[in-house]
mmCIF file of C-alpha atoms in Angstrom:
data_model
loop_
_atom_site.group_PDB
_atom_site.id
_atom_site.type_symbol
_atom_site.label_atom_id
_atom_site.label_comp_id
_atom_site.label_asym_id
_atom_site.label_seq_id
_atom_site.Cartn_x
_atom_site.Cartn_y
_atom_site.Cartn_z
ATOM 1 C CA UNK U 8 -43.265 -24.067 17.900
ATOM 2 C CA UNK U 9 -40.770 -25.431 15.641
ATOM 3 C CA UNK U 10 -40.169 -21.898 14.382
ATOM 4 C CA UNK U 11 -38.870 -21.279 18.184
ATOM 5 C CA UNK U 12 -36.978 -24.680 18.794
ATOM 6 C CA UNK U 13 -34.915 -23.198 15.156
ATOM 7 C CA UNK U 14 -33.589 -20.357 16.842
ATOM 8 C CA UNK U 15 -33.051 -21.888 20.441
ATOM 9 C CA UNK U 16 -31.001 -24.768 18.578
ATOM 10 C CA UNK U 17 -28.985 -22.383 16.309
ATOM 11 C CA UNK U 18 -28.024 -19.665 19.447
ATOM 12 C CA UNK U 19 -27.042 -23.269 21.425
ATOM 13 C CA UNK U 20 -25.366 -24.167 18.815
ATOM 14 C CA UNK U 21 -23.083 -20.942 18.479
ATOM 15 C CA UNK U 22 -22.675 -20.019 21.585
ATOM 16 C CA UNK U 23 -21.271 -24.005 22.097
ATOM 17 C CA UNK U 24 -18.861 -23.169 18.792
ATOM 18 C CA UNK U 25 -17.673 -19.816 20.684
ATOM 19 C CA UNK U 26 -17.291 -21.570 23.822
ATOM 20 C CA UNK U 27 -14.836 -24.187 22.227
ATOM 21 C CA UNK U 28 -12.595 -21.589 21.112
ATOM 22 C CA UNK U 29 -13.094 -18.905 23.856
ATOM 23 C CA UNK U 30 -13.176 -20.697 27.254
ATOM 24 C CA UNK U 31 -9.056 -21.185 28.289
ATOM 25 C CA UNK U 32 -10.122 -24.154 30.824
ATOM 26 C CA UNK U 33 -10.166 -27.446 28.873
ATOM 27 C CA UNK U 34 -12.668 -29.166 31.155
ATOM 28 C CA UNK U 35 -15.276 -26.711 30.061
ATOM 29 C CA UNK U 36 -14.292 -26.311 26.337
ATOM 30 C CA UNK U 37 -15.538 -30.099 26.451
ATOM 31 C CA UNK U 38 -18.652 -28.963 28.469
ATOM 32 C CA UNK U 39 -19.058 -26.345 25.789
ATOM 33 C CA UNK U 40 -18.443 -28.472 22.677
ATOM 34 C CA UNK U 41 -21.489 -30.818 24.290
ATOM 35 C CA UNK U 42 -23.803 -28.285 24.139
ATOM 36 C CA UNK U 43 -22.937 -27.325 20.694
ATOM 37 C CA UNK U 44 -23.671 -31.247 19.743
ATOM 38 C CA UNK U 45 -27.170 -30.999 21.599
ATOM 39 C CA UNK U 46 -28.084 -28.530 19.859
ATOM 40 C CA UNK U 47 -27.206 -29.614 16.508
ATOM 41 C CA UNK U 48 -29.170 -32.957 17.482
ATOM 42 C CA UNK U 49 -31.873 -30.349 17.704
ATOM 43 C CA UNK U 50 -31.397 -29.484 14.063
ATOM 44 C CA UNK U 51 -31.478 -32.679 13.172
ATOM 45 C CA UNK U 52 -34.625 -33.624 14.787
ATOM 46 C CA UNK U 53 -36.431 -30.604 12.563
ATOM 47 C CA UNK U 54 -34.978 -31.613 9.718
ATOM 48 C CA UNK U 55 -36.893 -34.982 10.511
ATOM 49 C CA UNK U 56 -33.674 -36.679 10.613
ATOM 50 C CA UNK U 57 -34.172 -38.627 13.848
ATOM 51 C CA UNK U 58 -31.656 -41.582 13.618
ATOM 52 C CA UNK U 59 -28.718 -39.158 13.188
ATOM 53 C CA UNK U 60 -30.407 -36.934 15.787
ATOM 54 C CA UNK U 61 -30.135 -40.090 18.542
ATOM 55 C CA UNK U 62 -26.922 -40.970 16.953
ATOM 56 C CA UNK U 63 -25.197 -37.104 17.531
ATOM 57 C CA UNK U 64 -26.526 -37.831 21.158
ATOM 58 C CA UNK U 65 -25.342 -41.242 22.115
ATOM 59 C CA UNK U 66 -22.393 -41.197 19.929
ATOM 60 C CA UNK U 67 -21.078 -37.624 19.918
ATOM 61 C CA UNK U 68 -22.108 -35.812 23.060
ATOM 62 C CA UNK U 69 -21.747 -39.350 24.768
ATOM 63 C CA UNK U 70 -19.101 -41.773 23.663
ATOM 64 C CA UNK U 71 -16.877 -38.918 21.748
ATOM 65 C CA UNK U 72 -16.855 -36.827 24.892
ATOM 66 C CA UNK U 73 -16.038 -39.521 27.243
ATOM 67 C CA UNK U 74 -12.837 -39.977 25.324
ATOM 68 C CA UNK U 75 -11.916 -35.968 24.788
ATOM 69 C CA UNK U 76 -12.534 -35.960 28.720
ATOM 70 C CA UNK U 77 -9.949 -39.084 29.170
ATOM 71 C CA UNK U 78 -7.642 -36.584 26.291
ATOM 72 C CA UNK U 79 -8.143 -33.226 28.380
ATOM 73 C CA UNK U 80 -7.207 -35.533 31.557
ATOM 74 C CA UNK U 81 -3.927 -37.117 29.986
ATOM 75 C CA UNK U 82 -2.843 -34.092 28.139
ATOM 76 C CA UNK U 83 -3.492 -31.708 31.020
ATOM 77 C CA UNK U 84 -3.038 -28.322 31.515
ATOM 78 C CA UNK U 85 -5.901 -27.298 33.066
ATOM 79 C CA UNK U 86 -4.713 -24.089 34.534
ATOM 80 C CA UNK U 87 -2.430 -23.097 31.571
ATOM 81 C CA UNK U 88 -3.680 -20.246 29.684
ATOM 82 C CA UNK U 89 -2.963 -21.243 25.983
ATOM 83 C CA UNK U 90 -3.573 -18.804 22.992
ATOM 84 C CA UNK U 91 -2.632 -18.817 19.385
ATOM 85 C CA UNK U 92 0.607 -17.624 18.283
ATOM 86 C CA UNK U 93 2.691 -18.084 21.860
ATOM 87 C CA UNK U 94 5.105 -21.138 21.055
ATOM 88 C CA UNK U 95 7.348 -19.256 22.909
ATOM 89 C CA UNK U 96 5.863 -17.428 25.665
ATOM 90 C CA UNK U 97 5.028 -14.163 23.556
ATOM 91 C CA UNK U 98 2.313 -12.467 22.555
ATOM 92 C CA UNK U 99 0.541 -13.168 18.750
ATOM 93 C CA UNK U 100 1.952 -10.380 16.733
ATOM 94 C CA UNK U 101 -0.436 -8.132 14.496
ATOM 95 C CA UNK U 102 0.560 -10.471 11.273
ATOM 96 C CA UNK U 103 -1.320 -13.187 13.072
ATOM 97 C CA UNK U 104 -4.012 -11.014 14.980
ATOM 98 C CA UNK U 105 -4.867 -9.949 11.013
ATOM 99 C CA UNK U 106 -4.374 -13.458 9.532
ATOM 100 C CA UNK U 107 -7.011 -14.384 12.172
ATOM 101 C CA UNK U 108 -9.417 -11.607 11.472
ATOM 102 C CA UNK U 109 -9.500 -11.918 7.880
ATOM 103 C CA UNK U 110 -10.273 -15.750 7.943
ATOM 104 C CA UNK U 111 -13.111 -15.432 10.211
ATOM 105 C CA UNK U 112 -14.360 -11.973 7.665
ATOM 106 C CA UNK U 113 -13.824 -14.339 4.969
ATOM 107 C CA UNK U 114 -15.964 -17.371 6.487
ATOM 108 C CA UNK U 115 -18.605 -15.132 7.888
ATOM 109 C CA UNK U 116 -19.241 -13.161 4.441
ATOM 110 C CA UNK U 117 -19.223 -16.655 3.000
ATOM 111 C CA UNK U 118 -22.138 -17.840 5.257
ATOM 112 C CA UNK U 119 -23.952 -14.456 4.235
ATOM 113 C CA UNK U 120 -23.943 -15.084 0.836
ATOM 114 C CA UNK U 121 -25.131 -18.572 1.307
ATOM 115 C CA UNK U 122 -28.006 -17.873 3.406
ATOM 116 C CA UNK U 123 -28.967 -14.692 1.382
ATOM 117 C CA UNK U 124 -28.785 -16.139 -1.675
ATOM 118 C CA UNK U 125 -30.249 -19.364 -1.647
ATOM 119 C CA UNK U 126 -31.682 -20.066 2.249
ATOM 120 C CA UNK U 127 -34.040 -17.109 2.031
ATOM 121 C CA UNK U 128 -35.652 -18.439 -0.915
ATOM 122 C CA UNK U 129 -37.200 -21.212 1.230
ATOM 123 C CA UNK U 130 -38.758 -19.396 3.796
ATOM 124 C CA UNK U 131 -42.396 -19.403 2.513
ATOM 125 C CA UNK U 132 -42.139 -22.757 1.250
ATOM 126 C CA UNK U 133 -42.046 -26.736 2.935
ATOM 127 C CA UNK U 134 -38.746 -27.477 1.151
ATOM 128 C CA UNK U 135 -38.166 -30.294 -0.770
ATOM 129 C CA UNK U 136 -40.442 -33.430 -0.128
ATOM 130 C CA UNK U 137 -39.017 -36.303 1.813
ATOM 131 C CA UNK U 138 -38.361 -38.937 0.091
ATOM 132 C CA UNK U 139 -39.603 -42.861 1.611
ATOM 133 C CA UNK U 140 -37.247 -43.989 4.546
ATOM 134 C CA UNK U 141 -35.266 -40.720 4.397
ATOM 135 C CA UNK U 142 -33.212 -40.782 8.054
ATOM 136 C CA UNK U 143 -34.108 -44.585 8.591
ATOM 137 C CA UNK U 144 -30.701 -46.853 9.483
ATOM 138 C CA UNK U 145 -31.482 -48.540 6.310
ATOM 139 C CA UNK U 146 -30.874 -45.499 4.338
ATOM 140 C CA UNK U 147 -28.030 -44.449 6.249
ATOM 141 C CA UNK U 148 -26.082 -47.178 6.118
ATOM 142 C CA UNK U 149 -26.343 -47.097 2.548
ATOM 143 C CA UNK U 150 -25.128 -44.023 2.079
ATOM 144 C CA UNK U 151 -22.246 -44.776 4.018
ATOM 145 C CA UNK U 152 -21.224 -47.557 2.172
ATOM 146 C CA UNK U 153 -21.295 -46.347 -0.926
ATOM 147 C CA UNK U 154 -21.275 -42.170 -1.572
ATOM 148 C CA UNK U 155 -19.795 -41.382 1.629
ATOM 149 C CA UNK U 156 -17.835 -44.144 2.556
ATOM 150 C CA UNK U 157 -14.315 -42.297 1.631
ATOM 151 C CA UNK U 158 -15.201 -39.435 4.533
ATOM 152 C CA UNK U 159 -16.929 -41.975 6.722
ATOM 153 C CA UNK U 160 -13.066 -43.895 6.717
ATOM 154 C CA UNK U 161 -10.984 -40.537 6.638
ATOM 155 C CA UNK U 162 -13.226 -39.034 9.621
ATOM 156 C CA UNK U 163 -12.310 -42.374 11.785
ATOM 157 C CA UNK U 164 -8.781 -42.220 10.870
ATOM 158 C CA UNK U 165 -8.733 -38.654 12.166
ATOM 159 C CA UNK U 166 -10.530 -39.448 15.754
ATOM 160 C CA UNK U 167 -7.382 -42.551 15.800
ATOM 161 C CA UNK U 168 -4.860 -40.311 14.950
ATOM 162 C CA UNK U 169 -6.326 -37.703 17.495
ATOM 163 C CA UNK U 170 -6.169 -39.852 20.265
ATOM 164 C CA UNK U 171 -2.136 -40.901 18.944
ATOM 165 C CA UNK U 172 -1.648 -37.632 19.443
ATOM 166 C CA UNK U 173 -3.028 -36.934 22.849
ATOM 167 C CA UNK U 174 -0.742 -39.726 23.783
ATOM 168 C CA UNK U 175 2.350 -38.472 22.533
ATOM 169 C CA UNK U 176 1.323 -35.046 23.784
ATOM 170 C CA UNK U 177 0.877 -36.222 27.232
ATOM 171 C CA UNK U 178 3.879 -38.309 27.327
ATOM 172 C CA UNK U 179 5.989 -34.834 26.415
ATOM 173 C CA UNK U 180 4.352 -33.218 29.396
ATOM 174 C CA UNK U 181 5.574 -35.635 31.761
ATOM 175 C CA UNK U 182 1.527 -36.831 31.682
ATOM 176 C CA UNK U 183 2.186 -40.764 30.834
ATOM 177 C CA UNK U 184 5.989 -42.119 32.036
ATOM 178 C CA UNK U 185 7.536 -44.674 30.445
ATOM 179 C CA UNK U 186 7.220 -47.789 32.211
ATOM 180 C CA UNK U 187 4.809 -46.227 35.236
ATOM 181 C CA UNK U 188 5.386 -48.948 37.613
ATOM 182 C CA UNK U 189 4.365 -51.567 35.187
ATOM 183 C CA UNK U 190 6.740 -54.669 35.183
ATOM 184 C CA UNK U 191 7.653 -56.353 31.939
ATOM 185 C CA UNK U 192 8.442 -59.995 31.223
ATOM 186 C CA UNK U 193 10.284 -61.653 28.355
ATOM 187 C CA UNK U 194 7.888 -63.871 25.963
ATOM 188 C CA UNK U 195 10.188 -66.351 26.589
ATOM 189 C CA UNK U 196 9.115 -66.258 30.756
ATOM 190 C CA UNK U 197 5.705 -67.000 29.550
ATOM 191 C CA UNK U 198 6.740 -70.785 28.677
ATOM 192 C CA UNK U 199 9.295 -71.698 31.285
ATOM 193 C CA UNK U 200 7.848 -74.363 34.146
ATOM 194 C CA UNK U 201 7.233 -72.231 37.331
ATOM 195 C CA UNK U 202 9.899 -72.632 40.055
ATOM 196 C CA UNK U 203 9.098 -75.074 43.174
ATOM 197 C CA UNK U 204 7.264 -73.881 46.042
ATOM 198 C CA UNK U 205 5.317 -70.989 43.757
ATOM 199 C CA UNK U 206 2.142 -73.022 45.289
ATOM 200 C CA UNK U 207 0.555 -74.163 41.411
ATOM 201 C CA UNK U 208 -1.876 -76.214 41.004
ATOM 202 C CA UNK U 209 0.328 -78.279 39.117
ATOM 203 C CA UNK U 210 2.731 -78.779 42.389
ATOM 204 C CA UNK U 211 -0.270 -79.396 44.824
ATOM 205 C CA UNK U 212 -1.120 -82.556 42.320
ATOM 206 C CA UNK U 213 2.180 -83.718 42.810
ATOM 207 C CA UNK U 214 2.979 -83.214 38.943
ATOM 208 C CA UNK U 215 6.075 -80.740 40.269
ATOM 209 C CA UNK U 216 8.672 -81.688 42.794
ATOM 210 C CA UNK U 217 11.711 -80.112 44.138
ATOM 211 C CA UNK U 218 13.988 -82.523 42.670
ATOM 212 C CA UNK U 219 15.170 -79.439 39.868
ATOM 213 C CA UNK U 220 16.059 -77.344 42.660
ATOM 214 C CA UNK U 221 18.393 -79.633 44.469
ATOM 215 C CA UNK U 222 20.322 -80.279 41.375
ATOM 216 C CA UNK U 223 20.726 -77.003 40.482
ATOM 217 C CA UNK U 224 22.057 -76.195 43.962
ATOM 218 C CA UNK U 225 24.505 -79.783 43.434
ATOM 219 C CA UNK U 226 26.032 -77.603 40.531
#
């Protein structure tokens, strides 16, 4: 059973990976990119890590996605047709259609070698015994703190500087304007009395009378 889960997980997961990069329609690139999370929660919960399982789930394909929706919907472009290499309008030219080709060769031969040369190995085997609390928050949040805090930091940094982005992007598309109907007041409005007859609190007590308004009108 777990044997079949494996292989259900890993085509979810990259078919969700090829969705990301193949579907044009942002909307669904999301809806792709939350399968791809499900599945590798899957993973997780055969590799008997069950905390970071429920954590890629409520976090990831939850939280994360709620904000890359609120991105897709600020950013826009929904029925643009973006593709690599077309700044301008143009087609990718075969420079950049090769570039693109040999990367991908490159990372694919690399994941060959690593699963012929080591994964294989474990096949007839358990793997590596677990050791006590392994995938328990305890554990976890040690290892945050103290091997991986520097990429725990530098992956929230990138999510904050993501969502900069989206902003800045959106504003150049005409997405966000600049004051949107929003009115401003000075700091300095914040500590002036109100005027007479604004109907306070202060005025129904009898604290504020109109005597400030007939000498301004006097001058």
């Amino acid at each position: 059973m777990s044997t079949i889960l494996f292989f259900l997980a890993a085509i979810g997961a990259i078919a969700g990976a090829i969705g990301v990069i193949a579907i044009e329609n942002p909307f669904y690139t999301v809806l792709a990119l939350v399968s791809h999370l499900i599945s590798l929660a899957l993973l997780f919960l055969l590799l008997s890590a069950e905390f970071i399982a429920a954590a890629q789930v409520i976090v990831y394909a939850g939280a994360v996605m709620v904000l890359y929706t609120f991105v897709v919907s600020y950013v826009g472009g929904q029925d643009a047709q973006p593709r690599i290499g077309e700044p301008l309008g143009r087609p990718p030219g075969r420079a950049m259609t090769l570039a693109a080709w040999g990367c991908g060769g490159a990372l694919m031969l690399e994941l060959c070698v690593a699963v012929l040369g080591s994964a294989l190995k474990g096949l007839d085997t358990r793997g590596a015994a677990l050791p006590t609390g392994f995938g328990q928050p305890g554990q976890i949040g040690d290892l945050l703190l103290t091997n991986f805090l520097a990429p725990f930091e530098i992956a929230s940094y990138l999510l904050l500087v993501a969502a900069v982005g989206a902003v800045v992007l959106a504003r150049r598309r005409g997405g966000i304007g600049d004051d949107d109907g929003i009115p401003t007041i000075a700091a300095i409005e914040i500590f002036r009395p109100p005027p007479p007859g604004t109907g306070t609190m202060a005025e129904a007590a009898g604290r504020i009378h109109a005597t400030p308004a007939r000498e301004e009108t006097s001058a």
